[in-house]
Coordinates of C-alpha atoms and ligand atoms in Angstrom, one line a residue:
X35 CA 0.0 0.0 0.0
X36 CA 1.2 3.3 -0.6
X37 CA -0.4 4.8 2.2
X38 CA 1.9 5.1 5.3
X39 CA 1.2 2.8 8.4
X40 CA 2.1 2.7 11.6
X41 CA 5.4 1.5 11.6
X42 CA 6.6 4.4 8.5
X43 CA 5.8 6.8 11.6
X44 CA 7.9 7.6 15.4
X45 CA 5.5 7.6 17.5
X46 CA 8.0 7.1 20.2
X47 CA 6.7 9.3 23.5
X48 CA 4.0 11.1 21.1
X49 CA 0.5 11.4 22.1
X50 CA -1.5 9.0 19.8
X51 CA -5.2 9.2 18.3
X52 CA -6.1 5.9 17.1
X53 CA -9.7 5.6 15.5
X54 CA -10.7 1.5 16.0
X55 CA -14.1 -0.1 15.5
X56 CA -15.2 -1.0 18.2
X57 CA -18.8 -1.6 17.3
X58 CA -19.3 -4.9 19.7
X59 CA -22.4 -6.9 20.3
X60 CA -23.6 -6.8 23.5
X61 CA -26.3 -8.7 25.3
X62 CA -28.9 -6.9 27.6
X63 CA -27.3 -6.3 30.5
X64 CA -24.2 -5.0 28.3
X65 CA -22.1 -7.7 28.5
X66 CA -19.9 -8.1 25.0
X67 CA -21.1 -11.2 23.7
X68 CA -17.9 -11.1 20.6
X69 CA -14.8 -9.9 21.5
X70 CA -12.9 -10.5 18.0
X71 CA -13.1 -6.8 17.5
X72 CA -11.3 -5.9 20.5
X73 CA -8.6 -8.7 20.1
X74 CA -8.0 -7.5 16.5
X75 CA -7.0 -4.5 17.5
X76 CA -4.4 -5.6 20.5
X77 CA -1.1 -5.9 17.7
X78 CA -1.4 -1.7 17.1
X79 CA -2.2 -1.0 21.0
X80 CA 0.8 -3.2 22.5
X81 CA 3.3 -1.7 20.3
X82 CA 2.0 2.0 21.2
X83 CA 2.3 0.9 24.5
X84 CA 5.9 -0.6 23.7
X85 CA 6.9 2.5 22.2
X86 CA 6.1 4.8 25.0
X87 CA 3.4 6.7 23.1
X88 CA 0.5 8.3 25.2
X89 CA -2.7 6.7 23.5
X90 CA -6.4 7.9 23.3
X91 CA -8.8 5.7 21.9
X92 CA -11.7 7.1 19.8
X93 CA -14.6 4.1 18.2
X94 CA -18.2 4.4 17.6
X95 CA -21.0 1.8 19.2
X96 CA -23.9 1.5 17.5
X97 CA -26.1 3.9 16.2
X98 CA -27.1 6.4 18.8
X99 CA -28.1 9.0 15.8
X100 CA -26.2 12.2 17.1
X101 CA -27.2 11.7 20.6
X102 CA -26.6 10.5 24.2
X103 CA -28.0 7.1 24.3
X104 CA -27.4 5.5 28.1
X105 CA -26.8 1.9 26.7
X106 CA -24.0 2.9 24.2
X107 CA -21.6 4.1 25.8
X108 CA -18.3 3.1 25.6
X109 CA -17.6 1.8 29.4
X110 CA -18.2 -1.7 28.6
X111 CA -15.9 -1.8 26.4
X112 CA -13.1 0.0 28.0
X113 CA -13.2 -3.0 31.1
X114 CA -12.9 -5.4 28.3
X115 CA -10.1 -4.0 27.1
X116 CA -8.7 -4.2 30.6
X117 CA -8.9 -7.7 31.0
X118 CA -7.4 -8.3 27.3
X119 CA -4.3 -6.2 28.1
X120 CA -4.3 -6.1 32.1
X121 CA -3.5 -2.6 32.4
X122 CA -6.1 0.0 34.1
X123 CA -7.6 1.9 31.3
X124 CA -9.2 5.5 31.8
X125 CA -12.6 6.3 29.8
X126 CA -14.4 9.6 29.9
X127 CA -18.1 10.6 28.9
X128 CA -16.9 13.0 25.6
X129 CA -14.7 13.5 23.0
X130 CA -13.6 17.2 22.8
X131 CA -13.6 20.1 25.0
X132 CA -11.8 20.4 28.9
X133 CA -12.9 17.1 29.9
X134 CA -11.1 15.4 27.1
X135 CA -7.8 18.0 27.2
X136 CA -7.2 17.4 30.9
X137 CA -7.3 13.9 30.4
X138 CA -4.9 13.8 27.7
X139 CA -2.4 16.1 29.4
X140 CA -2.9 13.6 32.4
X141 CA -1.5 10.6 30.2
X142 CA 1.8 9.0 31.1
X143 CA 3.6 7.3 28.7
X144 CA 1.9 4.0 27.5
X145 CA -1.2 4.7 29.0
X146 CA -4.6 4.7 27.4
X147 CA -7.5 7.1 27.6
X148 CA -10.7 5.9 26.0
X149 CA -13.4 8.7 24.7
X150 CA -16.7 8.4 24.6
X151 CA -18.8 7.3 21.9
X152 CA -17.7 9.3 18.7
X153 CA -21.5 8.8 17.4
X154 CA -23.1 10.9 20.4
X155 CA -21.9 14.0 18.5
X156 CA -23.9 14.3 15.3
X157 CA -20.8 16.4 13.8
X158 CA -19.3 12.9 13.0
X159 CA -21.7 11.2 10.4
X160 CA -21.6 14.7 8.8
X161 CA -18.1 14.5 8.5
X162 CA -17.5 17.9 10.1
X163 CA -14.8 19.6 9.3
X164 CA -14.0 21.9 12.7
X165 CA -15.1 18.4 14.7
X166 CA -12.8 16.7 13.6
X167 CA -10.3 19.8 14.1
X168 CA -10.9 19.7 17.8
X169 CA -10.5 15.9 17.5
X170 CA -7.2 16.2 15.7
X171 CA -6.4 18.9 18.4
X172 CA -6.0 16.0 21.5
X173 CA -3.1 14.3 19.8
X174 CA 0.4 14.5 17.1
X175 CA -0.3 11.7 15.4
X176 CA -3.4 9.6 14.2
X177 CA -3.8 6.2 13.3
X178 CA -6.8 4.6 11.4
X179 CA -7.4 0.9 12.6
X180 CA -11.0 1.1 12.2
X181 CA -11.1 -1.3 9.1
X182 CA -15.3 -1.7 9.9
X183 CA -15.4 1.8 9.5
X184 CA -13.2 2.9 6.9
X185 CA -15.8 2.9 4.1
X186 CA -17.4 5.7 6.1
X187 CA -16.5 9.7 5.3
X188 CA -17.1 10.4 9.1
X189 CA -15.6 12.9 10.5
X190 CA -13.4 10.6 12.9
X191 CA -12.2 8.6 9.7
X192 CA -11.7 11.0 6.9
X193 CA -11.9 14.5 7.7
X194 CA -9.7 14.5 10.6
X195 CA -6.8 12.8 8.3
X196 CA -6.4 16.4 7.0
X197 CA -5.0 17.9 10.5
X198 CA -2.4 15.5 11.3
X199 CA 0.1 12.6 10.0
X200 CA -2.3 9.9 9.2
X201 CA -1.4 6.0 9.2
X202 CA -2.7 2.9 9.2
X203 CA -2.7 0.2 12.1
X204 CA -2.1 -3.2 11.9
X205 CA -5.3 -4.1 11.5
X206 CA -5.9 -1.7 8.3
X207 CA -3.0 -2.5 6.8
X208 CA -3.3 -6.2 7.0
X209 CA -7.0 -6.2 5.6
X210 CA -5.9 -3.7 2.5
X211 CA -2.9 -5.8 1.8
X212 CA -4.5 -9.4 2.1
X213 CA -7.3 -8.8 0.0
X214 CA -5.3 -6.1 -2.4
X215 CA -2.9 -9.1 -3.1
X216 CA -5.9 -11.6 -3.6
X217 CA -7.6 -8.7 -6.2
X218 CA -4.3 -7.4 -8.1
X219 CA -1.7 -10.1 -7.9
X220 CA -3.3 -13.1 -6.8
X221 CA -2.4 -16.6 -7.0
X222 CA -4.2 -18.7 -9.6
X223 CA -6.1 -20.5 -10.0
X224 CA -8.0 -17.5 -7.6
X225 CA -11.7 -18.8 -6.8
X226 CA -15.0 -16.8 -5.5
X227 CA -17.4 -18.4 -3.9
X228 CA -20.9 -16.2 -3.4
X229 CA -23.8 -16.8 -1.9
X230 CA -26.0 -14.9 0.7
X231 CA -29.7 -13.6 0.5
X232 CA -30.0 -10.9 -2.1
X233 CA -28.3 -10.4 -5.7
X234 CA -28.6 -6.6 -4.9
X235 CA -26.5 -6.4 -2.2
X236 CA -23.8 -8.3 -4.3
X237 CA -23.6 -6.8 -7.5
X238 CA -21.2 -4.4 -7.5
X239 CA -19.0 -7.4 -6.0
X240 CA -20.0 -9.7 -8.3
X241 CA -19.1 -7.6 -11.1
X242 CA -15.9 -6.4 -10.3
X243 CA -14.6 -10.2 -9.0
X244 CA -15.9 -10.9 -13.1
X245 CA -12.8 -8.8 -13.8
X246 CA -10.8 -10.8 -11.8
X247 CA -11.3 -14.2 -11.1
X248 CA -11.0 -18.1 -13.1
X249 CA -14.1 -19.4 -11.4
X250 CA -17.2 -18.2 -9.4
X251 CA -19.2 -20.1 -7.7
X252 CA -22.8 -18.9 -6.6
X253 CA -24.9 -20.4 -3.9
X254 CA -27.2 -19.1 -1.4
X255 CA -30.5 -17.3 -2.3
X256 CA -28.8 -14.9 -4.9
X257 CA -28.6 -18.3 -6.9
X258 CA -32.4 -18.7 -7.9
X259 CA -32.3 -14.9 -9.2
X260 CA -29.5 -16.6 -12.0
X261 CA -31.8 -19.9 -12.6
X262 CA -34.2 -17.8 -13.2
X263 CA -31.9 -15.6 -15.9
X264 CA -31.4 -19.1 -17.3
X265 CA -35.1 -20.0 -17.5
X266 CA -35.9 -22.4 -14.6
X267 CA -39.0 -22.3 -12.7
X268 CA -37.8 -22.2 -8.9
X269 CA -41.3 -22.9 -7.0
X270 CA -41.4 -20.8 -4.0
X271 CA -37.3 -19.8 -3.5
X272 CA -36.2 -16.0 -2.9
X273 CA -36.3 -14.5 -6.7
X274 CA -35.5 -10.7 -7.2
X275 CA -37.5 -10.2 -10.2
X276 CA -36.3 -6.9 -10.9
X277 CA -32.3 -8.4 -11.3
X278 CA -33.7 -11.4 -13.4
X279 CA -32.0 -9.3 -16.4
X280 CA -28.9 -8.4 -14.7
X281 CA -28.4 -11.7 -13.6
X282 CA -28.0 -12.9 -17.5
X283 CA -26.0 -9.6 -18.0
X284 CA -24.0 -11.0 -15.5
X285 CA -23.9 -15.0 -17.0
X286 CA -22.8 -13.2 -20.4
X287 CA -19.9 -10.9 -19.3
X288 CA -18.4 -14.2 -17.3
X289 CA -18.7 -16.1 -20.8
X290 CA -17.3 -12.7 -22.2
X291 CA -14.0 -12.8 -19.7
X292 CA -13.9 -16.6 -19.8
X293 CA -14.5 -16.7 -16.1
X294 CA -16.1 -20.1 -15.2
X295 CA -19.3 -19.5 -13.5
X296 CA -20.9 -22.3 -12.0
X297 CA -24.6 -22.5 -10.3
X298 CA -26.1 -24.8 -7.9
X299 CA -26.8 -28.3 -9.9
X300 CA -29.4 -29.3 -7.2
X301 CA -31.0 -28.0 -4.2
X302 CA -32.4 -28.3 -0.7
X303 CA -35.7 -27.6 -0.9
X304 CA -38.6 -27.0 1.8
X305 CA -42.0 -26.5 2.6
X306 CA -42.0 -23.8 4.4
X307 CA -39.2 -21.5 6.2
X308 CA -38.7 -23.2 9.5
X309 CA -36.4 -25.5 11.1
X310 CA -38.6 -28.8 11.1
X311 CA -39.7 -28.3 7.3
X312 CA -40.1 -31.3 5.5
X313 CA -37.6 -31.2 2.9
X314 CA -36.1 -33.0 0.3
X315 CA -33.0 -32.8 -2.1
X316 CA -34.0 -31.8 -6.1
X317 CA -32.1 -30.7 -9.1
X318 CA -33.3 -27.3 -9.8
X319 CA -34.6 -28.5 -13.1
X320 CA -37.3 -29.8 -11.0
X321 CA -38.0 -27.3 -8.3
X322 CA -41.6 -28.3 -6.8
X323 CA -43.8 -25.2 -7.4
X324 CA -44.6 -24.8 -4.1
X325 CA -41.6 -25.4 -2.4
X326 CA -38.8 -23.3 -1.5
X327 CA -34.9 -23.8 -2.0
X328 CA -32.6 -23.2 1.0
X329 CA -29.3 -24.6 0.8
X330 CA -27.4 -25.8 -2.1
X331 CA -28.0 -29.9 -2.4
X332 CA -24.9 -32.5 -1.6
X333 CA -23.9 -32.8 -5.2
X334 CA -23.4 -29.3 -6.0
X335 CA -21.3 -29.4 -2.5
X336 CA -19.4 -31.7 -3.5
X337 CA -18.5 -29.9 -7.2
X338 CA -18.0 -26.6 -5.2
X339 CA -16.0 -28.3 -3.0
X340 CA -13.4 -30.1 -5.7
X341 CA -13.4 -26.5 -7.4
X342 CA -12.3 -24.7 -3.9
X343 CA -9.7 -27.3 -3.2
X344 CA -7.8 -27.1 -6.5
X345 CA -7.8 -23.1 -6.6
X346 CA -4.8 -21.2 -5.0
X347 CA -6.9 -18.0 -3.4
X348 CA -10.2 -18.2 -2.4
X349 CA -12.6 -15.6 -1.2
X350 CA -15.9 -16.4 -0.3
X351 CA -18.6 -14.5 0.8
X352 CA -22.7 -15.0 1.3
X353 CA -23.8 -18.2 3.0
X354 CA -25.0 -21.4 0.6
X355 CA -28.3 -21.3 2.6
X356 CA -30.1 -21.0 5.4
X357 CA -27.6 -22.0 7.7
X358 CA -28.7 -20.5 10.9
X359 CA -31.3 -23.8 10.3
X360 CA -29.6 -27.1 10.9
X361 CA -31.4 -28.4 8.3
X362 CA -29.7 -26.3 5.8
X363 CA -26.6 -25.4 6.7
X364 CA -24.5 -28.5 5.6
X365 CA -24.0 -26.4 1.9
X366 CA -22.5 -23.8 4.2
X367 CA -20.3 -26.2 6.5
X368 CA -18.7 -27.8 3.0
X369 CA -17.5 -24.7 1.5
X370 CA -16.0 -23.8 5.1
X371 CA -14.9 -27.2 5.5
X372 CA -13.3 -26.8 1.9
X373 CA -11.7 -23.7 2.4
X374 CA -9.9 -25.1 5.6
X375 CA -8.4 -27.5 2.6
X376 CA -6.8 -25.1 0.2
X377 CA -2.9 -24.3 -0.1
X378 CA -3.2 -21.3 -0.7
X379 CA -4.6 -17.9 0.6
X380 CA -8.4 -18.2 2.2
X381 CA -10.5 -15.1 2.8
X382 CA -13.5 -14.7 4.2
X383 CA -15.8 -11.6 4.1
X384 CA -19.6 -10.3 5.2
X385 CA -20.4 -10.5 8.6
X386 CA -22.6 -13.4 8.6
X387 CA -20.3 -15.7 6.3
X388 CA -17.4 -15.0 8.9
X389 CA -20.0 -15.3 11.6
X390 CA -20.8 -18.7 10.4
X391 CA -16.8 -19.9 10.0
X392 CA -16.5 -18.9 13.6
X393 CA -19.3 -20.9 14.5
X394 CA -18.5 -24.2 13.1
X395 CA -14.5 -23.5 14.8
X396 CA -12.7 -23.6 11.6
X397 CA -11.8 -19.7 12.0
X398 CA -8.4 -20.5 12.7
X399 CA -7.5 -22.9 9.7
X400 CA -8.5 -19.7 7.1
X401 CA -5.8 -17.3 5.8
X402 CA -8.1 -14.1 6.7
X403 CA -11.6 -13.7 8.2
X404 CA -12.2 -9.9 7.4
X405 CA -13.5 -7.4 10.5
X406 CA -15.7 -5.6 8.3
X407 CA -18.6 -6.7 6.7
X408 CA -19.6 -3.4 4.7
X409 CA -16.2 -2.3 4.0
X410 CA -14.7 -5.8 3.1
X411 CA -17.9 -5.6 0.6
X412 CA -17.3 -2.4 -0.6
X413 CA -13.2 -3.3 -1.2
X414 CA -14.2 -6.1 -3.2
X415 CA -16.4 -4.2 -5.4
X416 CA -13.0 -2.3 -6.1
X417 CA -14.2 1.1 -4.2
X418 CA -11.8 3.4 -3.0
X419 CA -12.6 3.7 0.8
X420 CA -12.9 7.2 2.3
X421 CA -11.1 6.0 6.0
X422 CA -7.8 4.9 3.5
X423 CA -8.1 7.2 1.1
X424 CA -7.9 9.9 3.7
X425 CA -4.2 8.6 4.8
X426 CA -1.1 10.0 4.5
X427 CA 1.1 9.0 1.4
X428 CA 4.0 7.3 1.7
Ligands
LIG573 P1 -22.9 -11.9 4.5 O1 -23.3 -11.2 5.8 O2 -21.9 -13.0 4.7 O3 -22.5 -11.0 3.4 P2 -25.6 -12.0 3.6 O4 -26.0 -11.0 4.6 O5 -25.6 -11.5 2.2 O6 -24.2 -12.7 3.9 O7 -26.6 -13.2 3.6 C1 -26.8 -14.0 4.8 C2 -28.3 -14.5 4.8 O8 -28.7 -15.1 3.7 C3 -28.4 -15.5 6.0 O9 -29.3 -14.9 6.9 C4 -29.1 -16.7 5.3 O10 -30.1 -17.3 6.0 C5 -29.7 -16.1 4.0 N1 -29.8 -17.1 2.9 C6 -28.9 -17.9 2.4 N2 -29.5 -18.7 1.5 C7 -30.8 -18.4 1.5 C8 -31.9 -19.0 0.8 N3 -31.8 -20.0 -0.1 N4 -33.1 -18.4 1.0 C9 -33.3 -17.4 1.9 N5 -32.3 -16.9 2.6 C10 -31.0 -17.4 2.4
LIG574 MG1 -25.1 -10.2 6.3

């Protein structure tokens, strides 16, 4: 990357801002209920803390819409954090102003201050210019390690790049350079495997990995949205009607690049969409008309599978089915499974996808599970993203 990151910077002694997404789940009682946030973001904080530098902490929760909202503030987060690096961490209730400016000039070096919320001040969605100058204003140096975020122009992410040296963390950099590698230079035979609920939400991914890859693979609802481009009836299965037509735009400009493009050979299909559905297995050439597909059937897992394990980079995003239902998750647990298989680079992206890798424990045998679900999508579509972008040059 030709941005600068954190280690093109001496940050030695220097007071810090780093921007991290630290947009957790939490349960009721605001207990964090995933952590993988907060651990991916431990490489940048204990080599700030090696270096000496004084380090404030600024990550949004949630959407609390430009206002003080009780349950999202940051306090959970910062005793987390405590327990992950066993130091005592100090969190305040703002961002700017004297609160915020005594607690910085209170900072020794290699401690960490945590602000508040970023998202109770409306200025940030807006991407305000003289917020983010206040911002800016706490600290020398600010690092962007808010991969989640960075396809946001908020003012904590873009704007306030323009008022000091502005890196990358760890974090950043190793998501931009993983799947900048697998998009530019990767290793062939370089696989996609697709799947998820709606063709809309994938298109601008789909089209740009057309550029790019020797085989896709679609699976998951999008798929009956491309039978139908190909003129099969598919019974009572999710069907966008309105990207019917895209979908053979898109079946004619992978025969145009000569990119492989394989669709589900049978199906899982159901009655209705529950757990305890009766259900059956079907080629989609004869989809009942009143039943519904939701997961891709054993033979097509097996094909998807043979195609995953002889490609050298894979990246797969969009479930196969269903797979928050036993019943019709096994399409989902083979490509995992599959990916666990490959030599080569693995990359997962979309929060439910990496969700679902978690889940069935195979998280740690793939190359690189992406922390951002919008912004992994939005890479992979080939977008510039406003949070890198905004960086300093190298
Ligand atoms: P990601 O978050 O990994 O990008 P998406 O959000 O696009 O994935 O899609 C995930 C959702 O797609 C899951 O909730 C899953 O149940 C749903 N899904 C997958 N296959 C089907 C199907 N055949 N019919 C209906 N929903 C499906
Ligand atoms: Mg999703």
């Amino acid at each position: 990357m030709e941005k600068m990151s954190l280690q093109d910077i001496n940050v030695d002694n220097k007071t810090v801002l780093v921007r991290f997404d630290y947009n957790v789940p939490m349960d009721e009682e605001g207990r964090i209920t995933d952590d993988t946030r907060l651990r991916e973001s431990l490489p940048t904080l204990k080599y700030l803390m090696s270096k000496g530098a004084k380090i404030v902490i600024v990550s949004h929760l949630g959407r609390p819409g430009g206002k003080i909202v009780e349950k999202l503030r940051l306090d959970p987060v910062a005793r987390e954090l405590e327990g992950l690096l066993g130091v005592p961490i100090k969190k305040i209730n703002s961002c700017i102003g004297p609160e915020a400016e005594a607690a910085v000039a209170a900072l020794e070096p290699g401690q960490i201050l945590l602000l508040e919320n970023v998202r109770f001040y409306p200025e940030e969605e807006k991407n305000d210019r003289e917020f983010a100058r206040k911002l800016a204003g706490l600290a020398e140096i600010y690092v962007n390690d808010a991969f989640g975020a960075a396809h946001r122009a908020h003012a904590s992410i873009s704007a306030i790049a323009e008022f000091l040296p502005a890196v990358a963390g760890f974090l950043l950099e190793k998501e931009i350079s993983i799947m900048g590698k697998a998009l530019n230079n990767p290793e062939r035979p370089f696989l996609a495997v697709l799947g998820g609920a709606k063709v809309a939400d994938k298109i601008g991914v789909i089209s740009n990995l057309l550029n790019k890859v020797d085989t896709l693979l679609i699976g998951g609802g999008m798929a009956y949205t491309f039978l139908r481009a190909q003129g099969l009836e598919v019974g009572k299965s999710i069907v966008e009607e309105s990207k019917i037509e895209l979908a053979a735009e898109l079946i004619a400009k992978a025969k145009q690049n000569g990119v492989e493009f394989i669709l589900p050979e049978d199906v899982v299909v159901a009655k209705e969409f529950k757990e305890d559905a009766e259900h059956k297995v079907v080629p989609v050439t004869a989809i009942p008309a009143d039943w519904m597909g939701l997961d891709i059937g054993p033979k097509t897992a097996e094909k998807f599978r043979q195609k995953i394990i002889n490609s050298s980079t894979v990246i797969w995003n969009g479930p196969m089915g269903v797979f928050e239902m036993d019943a019709f998750a096994r399409g989902t647990q083979a490509v995992a499974e599959a990916l666990t298989n490959v030599q080569g680079t693995t990359i997962v992206g979309g929060g439910d996808s990496a969700a679902a890798v978690e889940q069935m424990g195979m998280a740690e045998r793939i190359t690189h599970i992406s922390t951002g679900g919008g912004a992994s999508l939005e890479f992979l579509e080939g977008k510039d993203l406003p949070g890198v972008v905004a960086l300093s040059d190298k």
